[in-house]
Amino acid sequence: MKICIIGTGYVGLVTGACFAEIGHDVTCVDNDSAKVKILQSGGMPLYEPGLADLVKKNVQAGRLRFTASTPEGVSHGDVIFIAVPTPPQPDGSVDLSFIEKVARDIAGAMTQYKVVVDKSTVPVRTGDKVAETIKRYCKSKVEFDVVSNPEFLREGFAIEDFLKPDRVVIGVRNERAVAPMREIYSPIKAPLIVTDINSAELIKHAANSFLALKISYINAVSVICEASGANVIEVANGMGMDARIGRRFLDAGLGYGGSCFPKDISAFIKISEQLGYDFRLLKEVERINGDQMDRFVKKIIETLWVAKDKTLGVLGLAFKQNTDDIRQSPAIELCRRLLAEGAALRVYDPQAMEKAKTVLKGVTYVSDMNEVAVGCDALVIATEWPEFKQLDLQRARRELTHPIVFDGRNLFNPQELEKMGFVYRSIGR
Ligand code: NAD
């Protein structure tokens, strides 16, 4: 199929590369011409495991190309995917101006029947607005269908998630759009669920909110674990073995972050409010998430007594493992809170340092994780990168002026660290 993707970020670029990989002919559009230039010259504007190779391979095979021109992309694609940002506004609702702009751009460039697919995460009823807008701005009477095809990939595992999803959701208003969507996804072996557009849009918000709810649930349980002397990991393991519950998203920590969960939960609360329902359950999910950061900062301050003039080593800046994405990263938030307490910071992340440098100033960036502890009063683990488990702990103990570890991701075994002479504070145990 001839496909156009508008928006070549974490979702759009993965979508474009994966569609090309399964045999489609793909043009990716982005209005950030600097990003397009990087891609056209064989570079990568973002880090996602395996993506650079996949892009290179498919560009060389002639199935994938990049342009800054929306008309060029629209004339290429029979099916046009929208993968532009849907950021939050100060009141929690979604800024849909990017989607609206793309809808107008598509309308202006359409000369024959197109299927316009929204892959961005949007509030229920956005599909209707996209259809209205295209109709209004399309000068000739060209036919089109609007489809909702929410994306569930996780950054850090995006290619695998895209090519082997649990399910593909297709929301349509017109049966005519189902066949091309089935054809596009036919090489992907996963159940394809066809719904109406509103339901497809709601599936995404409801699913993300539920996952965030699981995280806040285990974080709330972690508070009870700490107060009672139980171990949250054992509780999560025991709960998670129940097939009705499942172990995933039951890791207590600094709370959820990233470019999706915080904005999607607040967007779901907001759209519910507009539709006449006060989604108090999700408001509590947000509150527990915020408390988790407060509690961790308090734990650090209580142990150090005063953070001012102390130096802390921080491992992790990305919002989670396997990505360079720092949008709404709890690790960055933690650094800001510690800086505000007057601490000096030595920080390290395997992938996110370049992006962090643009937003986190006044800290020392260290290029080797084993050097972070040098001269520090304590070490803080802020992101669950698996390689942090390989930290040279003997060396860290020697380098730290006081062997204290605050583990916001429960990476280490408390007994082992205490045996090595560390003061070790983690979450819920
Ligand atoms: P992103 O910011 O990484 O990428 C969006 C891209 O769109 C940018 O490169 C930007 O320059 C481009 N863009 C903006 N306006 C444009 C326009 N008018 N024409 C062409 N290009 C334009 O964002 P992302 O993380 O890929 O997220 C995109 C959407 O997918 C959001 O709605 C997000 O909620 C959703 N989503 C994201 C993830 C994720 O893990 N990142 C997962 C599932 C769904």
Short mmCIF file of C-alpha atoms and ligand atoms in Angstrom, two decimals:
data_model
loop_
_atom_site.label_atom_id
_atom_site.label_comp_id
_atom_site.label_asym_id
_atom_site.label_seq_id
_atom_site.Cartn_x
_atom_site.Cartn_y
_atom_site.Cartn_z
CA MET A 1 0.00 0.00 0.00
CA LYS A 2 1.08 3.58 -0.54
CA ILE A 3 1.22 5.22 2.87
CA CYS A 4 1.93 8.71 4.11
CA ILE A 5 2.77 9.43 7.75
CA ILE A 6 2.43 13.03 8.93
CA GLY A 7 4.60 13.65 12.00
CA THR A 8 7.92 11.82 12.13
CA GLY A 9 8.56 11.60 15.87
CA TYR A 10 8.70 8.61 18.22
CA VAL A 11 5.43 7.20 16.87
CA GLY A 12 5.50 8.42 13.27
CA LEU A 13 9.05 7.31 12.53
CA VAL A 14 8.53 3.88 14.07
CA THR A 15 5.23 3.51 12.21
CA GLY A 16 6.80 4.56 8.92
CA ALA A 17 9.83 2.30 9.28
CA CYS A 18 7.74 -0.69 10.37
CA PHE A 19 5.18 -0.27 7.57
CA ALA A 20 8.08 -0.10 5.10
CA GLU A 21 9.60 -3.19 6.72
CA ILE A 22 6.41 -5.21 6.11
CA GLY A 23 6.45 -4.19 2.45
CA HIS A 24 4.55 -0.92 2.13
CA ASP A 25 5.71 2.14 0.22
CA VAL A 26 6.02 4.94 2.79
CA THR A 27 6.59 8.69 2.73
CA CYS A 28 7.14 10.31 6.13
CA VAL A 29 6.38 14.02 6.44
CA ASP A 30 7.54 16.39 9.15
CA ASN A 31 7.25 20.17 9.27
CA ASP A 32 10.49 20.34 11.26
CA SER A 33 12.82 20.72 8.29
CA ALA A 34 15.92 20.21 10.47
CA LYS A 35 14.58 16.77 11.47
CA VAL A 36 13.83 15.92 7.84
CA LYS A 37 17.35 16.94 6.80
CA ILE A 38 18.88 14.68 9.46
CA LEU A 39 16.76 11.76 8.24
CA GLN A 40 17.43 12.47 4.57
CA SER A 41 21.16 12.46 5.23
CA GLY A 42 21.03 9.10 7.01
CA GLY A 43 21.04 10.39 10.60
CA MET A 44 18.60 9.78 13.45
CA PRO A 45 16.85 12.57 15.37
CA LEU A 46 15.91 10.28 18.28
CA TYR A 47 17.05 7.12 20.04
CA GLU A 48 14.95 3.97 19.86
CA PRO A 49 16.63 0.54 19.94
CA GLY A 50 16.91 -0.97 16.45
CA LEU A 51 15.29 1.97 14.69
CA ALA A 52 18.39 3.40 12.99
CA ASP A 53 19.08 0.07 11.25
CA LEU A 54 15.45 -0.43 10.28
CA VAL A 55 15.23 3.05 8.77
CA LYS A 56 18.52 2.63 6.89
CA LYS A 57 17.52 -0.76 5.50
CA ASN A 58 14.15 0.45 4.22
CA VAL A 59 15.47 3.71 2.80
CA GLN A 60 18.06 1.68 0.86
CA ALA A 61 15.33 -0.68 -0.35
CA GLY A 62 13.44 2.34 -1.72
CA ARG A 63 10.39 1.75 0.47
CA LEU A 64 10.89 4.72 2.85
CA ARG A 65 11.59 8.41 2.26
CA PHE A 66 11.28 11.73 4.10
CA THR A 67 9.95 15.12 3.13
CA ALA A 68 8.97 18.41 4.73
CA SER A 69 6.17 18.84 2.18
CA THR A 70 2.69 17.73 3.25
CA PRO A 71 1.25 18.01 -0.31
CA GLU A 72 4.02 15.67 -1.52
CA GLY A 73 3.20 13.15 1.21
CA VAL A 74 -0.57 13.42 0.66
CA SER A 75 -0.26 12.89 -3.08
CA HIS A 76 1.90 9.80 -2.42
CA GLY A 77 -0.33 8.11 0.16
CA ASP A 78 -3.65 6.37 -0.44
CA VAL A 79 -3.78 6.09 3.33
CA ILE A 80 -2.54 9.02 5.43
CA PHE A 81 -1.62 8.53 9.08
CA ILE A 82 -1.56 11.49 11.47
CA ALA A 83 1.10 11.11 14.20
CA VAL A 84 1.58 14.68 15.43
CA PRO A 85 1.76 15.78 19.08
CA THR A 86 -1.34 16.18 21.23
CA PRO A 87 0.21 18.04 24.18
CA PRO A 88 -1.62 19.06 27.34
CA GLN A 89 -2.92 22.58 27.96
CA PRO A 90 -2.60 24.18 31.39
CA ASP A 91 -6.15 23.05 32.34
CA GLY A 92 -5.36 19.40 31.48
CA SER A 93 -7.32 19.32 28.22
CA VAL A 94 -5.58 18.42 24.97
CA ASP A 95 -4.16 20.98 22.56
CA LEU A 96 -5.65 19.69 19.32
CA SER A 97 -4.27 22.50 17.18
CA PHE A 98 -1.62 20.23 15.62
CA ILE A 99 -4.30 17.75 14.53
CA GLU A 100 -6.54 20.53 13.22
CA LYS A 101 -3.67 22.03 11.22
CA VAL A 102 -2.83 18.68 9.65
CA ALA A 103 -6.51 18.09 8.81
CA ARG A 104 -6.53 21.45 6.96
CA ASP A 105 -3.23 20.66 5.22
CA ILE A 106 -4.55 17.28 4.06
CA ALA A 107 -7.81 18.85 2.85
CA GLY A 108 -5.83 21.39 0.82
CA ALA A 109 -3.72 18.73 -0.86
CA MET A 110 -6.31 15.97 -1.57
CA THR A 111 -7.22 15.36 -5.19
CA GLN A 112 -8.63 11.83 -4.93
CA TYR A 113 -10.14 9.44 -2.36
CA LYS A 114 -7.99 9.13 0.79
CA VAL A 115 -8.26 7.27 4.06
CA VAL A 116 -7.15 9.63 6.84
CA VAL A 117 -6.10 7.72 9.94
CA ASP A 118 -5.54 9.31 13.31
CA LYS A 119 -2.75 7.58 15.22
CA SER A 120 -2.15 10.39 17.69
CA THR A 121 -3.80 9.95 21.07
CA VAL A 122 -6.91 12.13 21.09
CA PRO A 123 -10.04 12.62 23.21
CA VAL A 124 -13.20 10.82 22.18
CA ARG A 125 -15.07 12.61 19.34
CA THR A 126 -11.93 14.06 17.74
CA GLY A 127 -12.47 11.91 14.64
CA ASP A 128 -15.76 13.74 13.99
CA LYS A 129 -13.94 17.07 14.18
CA VAL A 130 -11.22 15.88 11.80
CA ALA A 131 -13.88 14.77 9.28
CA GLU A 132 -15.73 18.09 9.60
CA THR A 133 -12.50 20.06 9.12
CA ILE A 134 -11.38 18.12 6.05
CA LYS A 135 -14.83 18.55 4.50
CA ARG A 136 -14.80 22.29 5.22
CA TYR A 137 -11.33 22.96 3.82
CA CYS A 138 -11.35 20.60 0.83
CA LYS A 139 -12.09 22.79 -2.20
CA SER A 140 -13.10 20.03 -4.61
CA LYS A 141 -15.64 17.40 -3.61
CA VAL A 142 -13.11 14.66 -3.01
CA GLU A 143 -14.30 11.64 -1.01
CA PHE A 144 -12.45 10.49 2.09
CA ASP A 145 -12.87 8.39 5.21
CA VAL A 146 -11.59 9.13 8.69
CA VAL A 147 -10.30 6.23 10.80
CA SER A 148 -9.04 6.05 14.36
CA ASN A 149 -6.09 3.69 14.83
CA PRO A 150 -4.63 4.40 18.28
CA GLU A 151 -1.04 3.39 18.93
CA PHE A 152 -0.04 1.33 21.97
CA LEU A 153 3.73 1.03 21.47
CA ARG A 154 6.11 1.65 24.37
CA GLU A 155 9.21 3.75 23.76
CA GLY A 156 12.27 1.57 24.24
CA PHE A 157 10.40 -1.47 22.84
CA ALA A 158 8.63 0.35 20.03
CA ILE A 159 9.59 -1.83 17.07
CA GLU A 160 8.70 -5.08 18.77
CA ASP A 161 5.47 -3.59 20.09
CA PHE A 162 4.57 -2.28 16.64
CA LEU A 163 5.30 -5.51 14.77
CA LYS A 164 3.92 -7.82 17.46
CA PRO A 165 1.10 -5.89 19.12
CA ASP A 166 -1.44 -7.47 21.47
CA ARG A 167 -4.14 -6.09 19.17
CA VAL A 168 -4.73 -3.54 16.44
CA VAL A 169 -7.70 -1.24 16.98
CA ILE A 170 -9.46 0.26 13.96
CA GLY A 171 -12.31 2.71 14.52
CA VAL A 172 -14.39 3.48 11.42
CA ARG A 173 -17.51 5.34 10.44
CA ASN A 174 -17.74 3.76 7.03
CA GLU A 175 -17.15 0.09 6.12
CA ARG A 176 -15.30 1.26 2.99
CA ALA A 177 -12.24 2.14 5.12
CA VAL A 178 -11.94 -1.31 6.70
CA ALA A 179 -10.46 -3.13 3.68
CA PRO A 180 -7.41 -0.86 3.19
CA MET A 181 -6.73 -0.91 6.94
CA ARG A 182 -6.91 -4.73 6.98
CA GLU A 183 -4.57 -4.86 4.02
CA ILE A 184 -2.03 -2.56 5.67
CA TYR A 185 -1.96 -4.64 8.83
CA SER A 186 -2.29 -8.05 7.14
CA PRO A 187 1.40 -9.02 7.59
CA ILE A 188 1.09 -8.33 11.32
CA LYS A 189 -0.17 -11.33 13.18
CA ALA A 190 -2.45 -9.84 15.82
CA PRO A 191 -6.19 -9.65 16.41
CA LEU A 192 -7.67 -6.70 14.54
CA ILE A 193 -10.61 -5.14 16.33
CA VAL A 194 -13.01 -3.01 14.30
CA THR A 195 -15.13 -0.54 16.28
CA ASP A 196 -16.79 2.81 15.78
CA ILE A 197 -14.46 5.83 15.92
CA ASN A 198 -15.53 7.02 19.38
CA SER A 199 -14.90 3.60 20.92
CA ALA A 200 -11.45 3.33 19.32
CA GLU A 201 -10.50 6.74 20.70
CA LEU A 202 -11.81 5.76 24.13
CA ILE A 203 -9.94 2.43 24.12
CA LYS A 204 -6.63 4.34 24.08
CA HIS A 205 -7.46 6.73 26.91
CA ALA A 206 -9.12 4.00 28.98
CA ALA A 207 -6.18 1.61 28.48
CA ASN A 208 -3.47 4.14 29.38
CA SER A 209 -5.43 5.36 32.39
CA PHE A 210 -5.84 1.78 33.59
CA LEU A 211 -2.09 1.14 33.33
CA ALA A 212 -1.37 4.35 35.26
CA LEU A 213 -3.94 3.23 37.81
CA LYS A 214 -2.02 -0.03 38.27
CA ILE A 215 1.17 1.93 38.92
CA SER A 216 -0.51 4.22 41.42
CA TYR A 217 -2.14 1.22 43.07
CA ILE A 218 1.16 -0.51 43.75
CA ASN A 219 2.70 2.80 44.83
CA ALA A 220 -0.10 3.20 47.38
CA VAL A 221 0.49 -0.39 48.50
CA SER A 222 4.20 0.45 48.86
CA VAL A 223 3.33 3.05 51.49
CA ILE A 224 1.55 0.38 53.52
CA CYS A 225 4.50 -1.97 53.00
CA GLU A 226 6.90 0.60 54.42
CA ALA A 227 4.65 1.30 57.39
CA SER A 228 4.16 -2.39 58.17
CA GLY A 229 7.54 -3.90 57.35
CA ALA A 230 6.30 -5.84 54.31
CA ASN A 231 8.14 -5.97 50.98
CA VAL A 232 6.32 -4.45 47.99
CA ILE A 233 8.18 -6.61 45.48
CA GLU A 234 6.99 -9.78 47.18
CA VAL A 235 3.47 -8.39 47.38
CA ALA A 236 3.56 -7.45 43.66
CA ASN A 237 4.92 -10.88 42.71
CA GLY A 238 2.22 -12.62 44.69
CA MET A 239 -0.53 -10.42 43.26
CA GLY A 240 0.85 -10.56 39.74
CA MET A 241 0.78 -14.36 39.57
CA ASP A 242 -2.99 -14.10 39.59
CA ALA A 243 -3.77 -14.24 35.87
CA ARG A 244 -6.66 -11.83 36.43
CA ILE A 245 -4.19 -9.19 37.63
CA GLY A 246 -0.82 -9.80 35.89
CA ARG A 247 2.60 -8.69 37.11
CA ARG A 248 3.27 -5.89 34.61
CA PHE A 249 2.89 -2.26 35.71
CA LEU A 250 3.12 -3.33 39.34
CA ASP A 251 6.55 -1.85 40.05
CA ALA A 252 6.61 0.68 42.85
CA GLY A 253 8.88 3.64 42.21
CA LEU A 254 9.00 7.36 41.62
CA GLY A 255 5.68 7.28 39.78
CA TYR A 256 4.82 7.32 36.11
CA GLY A 257 6.05 10.02 33.74
CA GLY A 258 6.80 10.42 30.06
CA SER A 259 4.98 12.13 27.26
CA CYS A 260 1.91 9.88 27.44
CA PHE A 261 0.60 8.81 30.85
CA PRO A 262 0.46 12.21 32.61
CA LYS A 263 -1.17 13.95 29.67
CA ASP A 264 -3.49 11.09 28.73
CA ILE A 265 -4.83 10.73 32.27
CA SER A 266 -5.46 14.45 32.64
CA ALA A 267 -7.03 14.51 29.17
CA PHE A 268 -9.33 11.62 30.10
CA ILE A 269 -10.35 13.39 33.32
CA LYS A 270 -11.05 16.56 31.34
CA ILE A 271 -13.06 14.97 28.54
CA SER A 272 -15.05 13.00 31.16
CA GLU A 273 -15.82 16.27 32.91
CA GLN A 274 -16.97 17.81 29.61
CA LEU A 275 -19.22 14.79 29.10
CA GLY A 276 -20.70 15.23 32.58
CA TYR A 277 -18.73 12.72 34.68
CA ASP A 278 -16.37 13.52 37.53
CA PHE A 279 -13.68 10.81 37.16
CA ARG A 280 -12.57 10.94 40.80
CA LEU A 281 -10.80 7.59 40.58
CA LEU A 282 -8.34 9.02 38.05
CA LYS A 283 -7.88 12.22 40.05
CA GLU A 284 -6.70 10.02 42.91
CA VAL A 285 -4.35 8.16 40.53
CA GLU A 286 -2.74 11.52 39.72
CA ARG A 287 -2.56 12.54 43.36
CA ILE A 288 -0.86 9.28 44.41
CA ASN A 289 1.60 9.71 41.56
CA GLY A 290 2.59 13.17 42.77
CA ASP A 291 2.81 11.98 46.39
CA GLN A 292 5.31 9.33 45.38
CA MET A 293 7.87 11.95 44.30
CA ASP A 294 7.23 14.01 47.44
CA ARG A 295 7.75 10.96 49.62
CA PHE A 296 11.02 10.06 47.93
CA VAL A 297 12.45 13.59 48.20
CA LYS A 298 11.40 13.62 51.87
CA LYS A 299 13.17 10.30 52.39
CA ILE A 300 16.39 11.74 50.97
CA ILE A 301 16.17 14.92 53.04
CA GLU A 302 15.31 13.05 56.24
CA THR A 303 18.33 10.78 55.82
CA LEU A 304 20.78 13.55 54.91
CA TRP A 305 19.15 15.98 57.41
CA VAL A 306 20.21 18.90 55.19
CA ALA A 307 20.74 18.60 51.44
CA LYS A 308 22.21 22.08 51.02
CA ASP A 309 25.89 21.99 50.07
CA LYS A 310 25.84 18.20 49.68
CA THR A 311 26.71 16.51 46.41
CA LEU A 312 24.44 13.78 45.13
CA GLY A 313 25.14 11.41 42.26
CA VAL A 314 22.05 10.70 40.14
CA LEU A 315 21.82 7.66 37.87
CA GLY A 316 19.16 8.09 35.19
CA LEU A 317 17.54 11.07 33.48
CA ALA A 318 15.26 9.43 30.88
CA PHE A 319 11.65 8.90 31.95
CA LYS A 320 12.23 5.17 31.77
CA GLN A 321 14.76 2.61 30.53
CA ASN A 322 15.78 2.18 26.87
CA THR A 323 14.94 5.67 25.67
CA ASP A 324 16.45 9.13 25.38
CA ASP A 325 13.03 10.68 26.01
CA ILE A 326 13.02 13.10 28.95
CA ARG A 327 9.54 14.55 28.46
CA GLN A 328 7.86 14.66 31.91
CA SER A 329 10.64 12.50 33.27
CA PRO A 330 10.37 11.83 37.02
CA ALA A 331 14.20 11.68 37.06
CA ILE A 332 14.48 15.25 35.75
CA GLU A 333 11.81 16.39 38.21
CA LEU A 334 13.76 14.73 41.03
CA CYS A 335 16.95 16.54 39.96
CA ARG A 336 15.11 19.86 39.96
CA ARG A 337 13.73 19.19 43.44
CA LEU A 338 17.20 18.29 44.77
CA LEU A 339 18.73 21.39 43.15
CA ALA A 340 16.01 23.48 44.80
CA GLU A 341 17.06 21.96 48.16
CA GLY A 342 20.55 23.34 47.50
CA ALA A 343 22.30 20.08 46.58
CA ALA A 344 24.93 19.86 43.85
CA LEU A 345 24.38 17.05 41.35
CA ARG A 346 26.58 14.73 39.31
CA VAL A 347 24.34 13.01 36.77
CA TYR A 348 24.55 10.21 34.21
CA ASP A 349 22.21 8.55 31.72
CA PRO A 350 23.17 6.07 28.98
CA GLN A 351 21.11 7.86 26.28
CA ALA A 352 19.34 10.95 27.57
CA MET A 353 22.23 13.28 28.49
CA GLU A 354 22.16 15.35 25.29
CA LYS A 355 18.43 16.00 25.61
CA ALA A 356 18.77 16.60 29.36
CA LYS A 357 21.43 19.27 28.77
CA THR A 358 18.82 21.40 27.04
CA VAL A 359 16.54 21.53 30.11
CA LEU A 360 18.64 20.67 33.15
CA LYS A 361 21.34 23.25 33.79
CA GLY A 362 23.72 23.70 36.69
CA VAL A 363 24.57 20.02 37.14
CA THR A 364 27.73 18.09 36.26
CA TYR A 365 27.21 15.60 33.43
CA VAL A 366 29.42 12.54 33.91
CA SER A 367 30.18 10.21 31.00
CA ASP A 368 30.69 6.95 32.96
CA MET A 369 28.19 5.56 35.46
CA ASN A 370 31.00 4.33 37.71
CA GLU A 371 32.41 7.86 37.97
CA VAL A 372 29.16 9.40 39.20
CA ALA A 373 29.73 8.56 42.87
CA VAL A 374 33.14 10.29 43.02
CA GLY A 375 33.08 12.74 45.94
CA CYS A 376 29.31 12.40 46.46
CA ASP A 377 27.50 12.26 49.79
CA ALA A 378 24.97 9.79 48.40
CA LEU A 379 23.91 8.03 45.21
CA VAL A 380 20.35 8.26 43.85
CA ILE A 381 18.84 5.88 41.29
CA ALA A 382 16.15 7.62 39.28
CA THR A 383 15.60 5.49 36.13
CA GLU A 384 15.39 1.69 35.86
CA TRP A 385 18.12 1.20 33.21
CA PRO A 386 19.09 -2.50 33.49
CA GLU A 387 22.79 -1.62 33.18
CA PHE A 388 22.66 0.23 36.51
CA LYS A 389 22.45 -3.23 38.07
CA GLN A 390 26.02 -3.76 36.81
CA LEU A 391 27.27 -0.73 38.76
CA ASP A 392 30.60 -1.41 40.47
CA LEU A 393 29.18 -1.21 43.99
CA GLN A 394 32.50 -1.84 45.75
CA ARG A 395 33.95 1.10 43.91
CA ALA A 396 30.88 3.26 44.57
CA ARG A 397 31.23 2.52 48.28
CA ARG A 398 34.85 3.69 48.19
CA GLU A 399 34.10 6.80 46.11
CA LEU A 400 31.15 8.00 48.17
CA THR A 401 32.10 10.11 51.16
CA HIS A 402 29.18 8.34 52.89
CA PRO A 403 27.92 5.03 51.52
CA ILE A 404 24.26 5.96 51.11
CA VAL A 405 22.07 4.79 48.21
CA PHE A 406 18.53 6.05 47.54
CA ASP A 407 17.00 3.65 45.07
CA GLY A 408 13.88 5.12 43.49
CA ARG A 409 13.49 2.09 41.22
CA ASN A 410 14.13 -0.83 43.58
CA LEU A 411 17.01 -2.11 41.42
CA PHE A 412 19.06 -3.62 44.23
CA ASN A 413 18.59 -6.15 46.97
CA PRO A 414 18.43 -4.36 50.36
CA GLN A 415 20.13 -7.18 52.30
CA GLU A 416 23.04 -7.33 49.86
CA LEU A 417 23.67 -3.60 49.94
CA GLU A 418 23.39 -3.42 53.70
CA LYS A 419 25.86 -6.33 53.98
CA MET A 420 28.29 -4.33 51.85
CA GLY A 421 28.05 -1.46 54.31
CA PHE A 422 25.60 0.81 52.50
CA VAL A 423 22.76 2.72 54.06
CA TYR A 424 20.12 1.73 51.52
CA ARG A 425 16.70 3.34 51.12
CA SER A 426 14.32 2.07 48.45
CA ILE A 427 10.56 2.09 47.90
CA GLY A 428 8.08 -0.04 49.82
CA ARG A 429 10.54 -2.34 51.55
P1 NAD B 1 6.81 13.61 18.77
O1 NAD B 1 6.78 14.98 19.30
O2 NAD B 1 7.98 12.71 19.01
O3 NAD B 1 6.56 13.64 17.19
C1 NAD B 1 5.62 14.43 16.56
C2 NAD B 1 6.21 14.98 15.26
O4 NAD B 1 5.17 15.69 14.55
C3 NAD B 1 7.33 15.99 15.48
O5 NAD B 1 8.48 15.55 14.78
C4 NAD B 1 6.79 17.29 14.91
O6 NAD B 1 7.78 18.08 14.29
C5 NAD B 1 5.78 16.78 13.90
N1 NAD B 1 4.73 17.74 13.52
C6 NAD B 1 4.03 18.60 14.30
N2 NAD B 1 3.16 19.28 13.58
C7 NAD B 1 3.29 18.87 12.29
C8 NAD B 1 2.67 19.22 11.08
N3 NAD B 1 1.71 20.15 11.03
N4 NAD B 1 3.06 18.60 9.95
C9 NAD B 1 4.03 17.66 9.98
N5 NAD B 1 4.66 17.28 11.11
C10 NAD B 1 4.29 17.88 12.26
O7 NAD B 1 5.47 12.92 19.35
P2 NAD B 1 5.22 11.35 19.56
O8 NAD B 1 5.78 10.90 20.87
O9 NAD B 1 5.55 10.61 18.33
O10 NAD B 1 3.63 11.35 19.76
C11 NAD B 1 2.73 11.58 18.68
C12 NAD B 1 1.34 11.14 19.11
O11 NAD B 1 1.35 9.75 19.40
C13 NAD B 1 0.84 11.83 20.38
O12 NAD B 1 -0.54 12.02 20.29
C14 NAD B 1 1.14 10.80 21.45
O13 NAD B 1 0.27 10.93 22.56
C15 NAD B 1 0.87 9.51 20.72
N6 NAD B 1 1.54 8.32 21.27
C16 NAD B 1 2.85 8.42 21.67
C17 NAD B 1 3.48 7.29 22.15
C18 NAD B 1 4.91 7.36 22.61
O14 NAD B 1 5.36 6.42 23.26
N7 NAD B 1 5.65 8.42 22.31
C19 NAD B 1 2.81 6.06 22.20
C20 NAD B 1 1.51 5.99 21.76
C21 NAD B 1 0.87 7.14 21.29
#
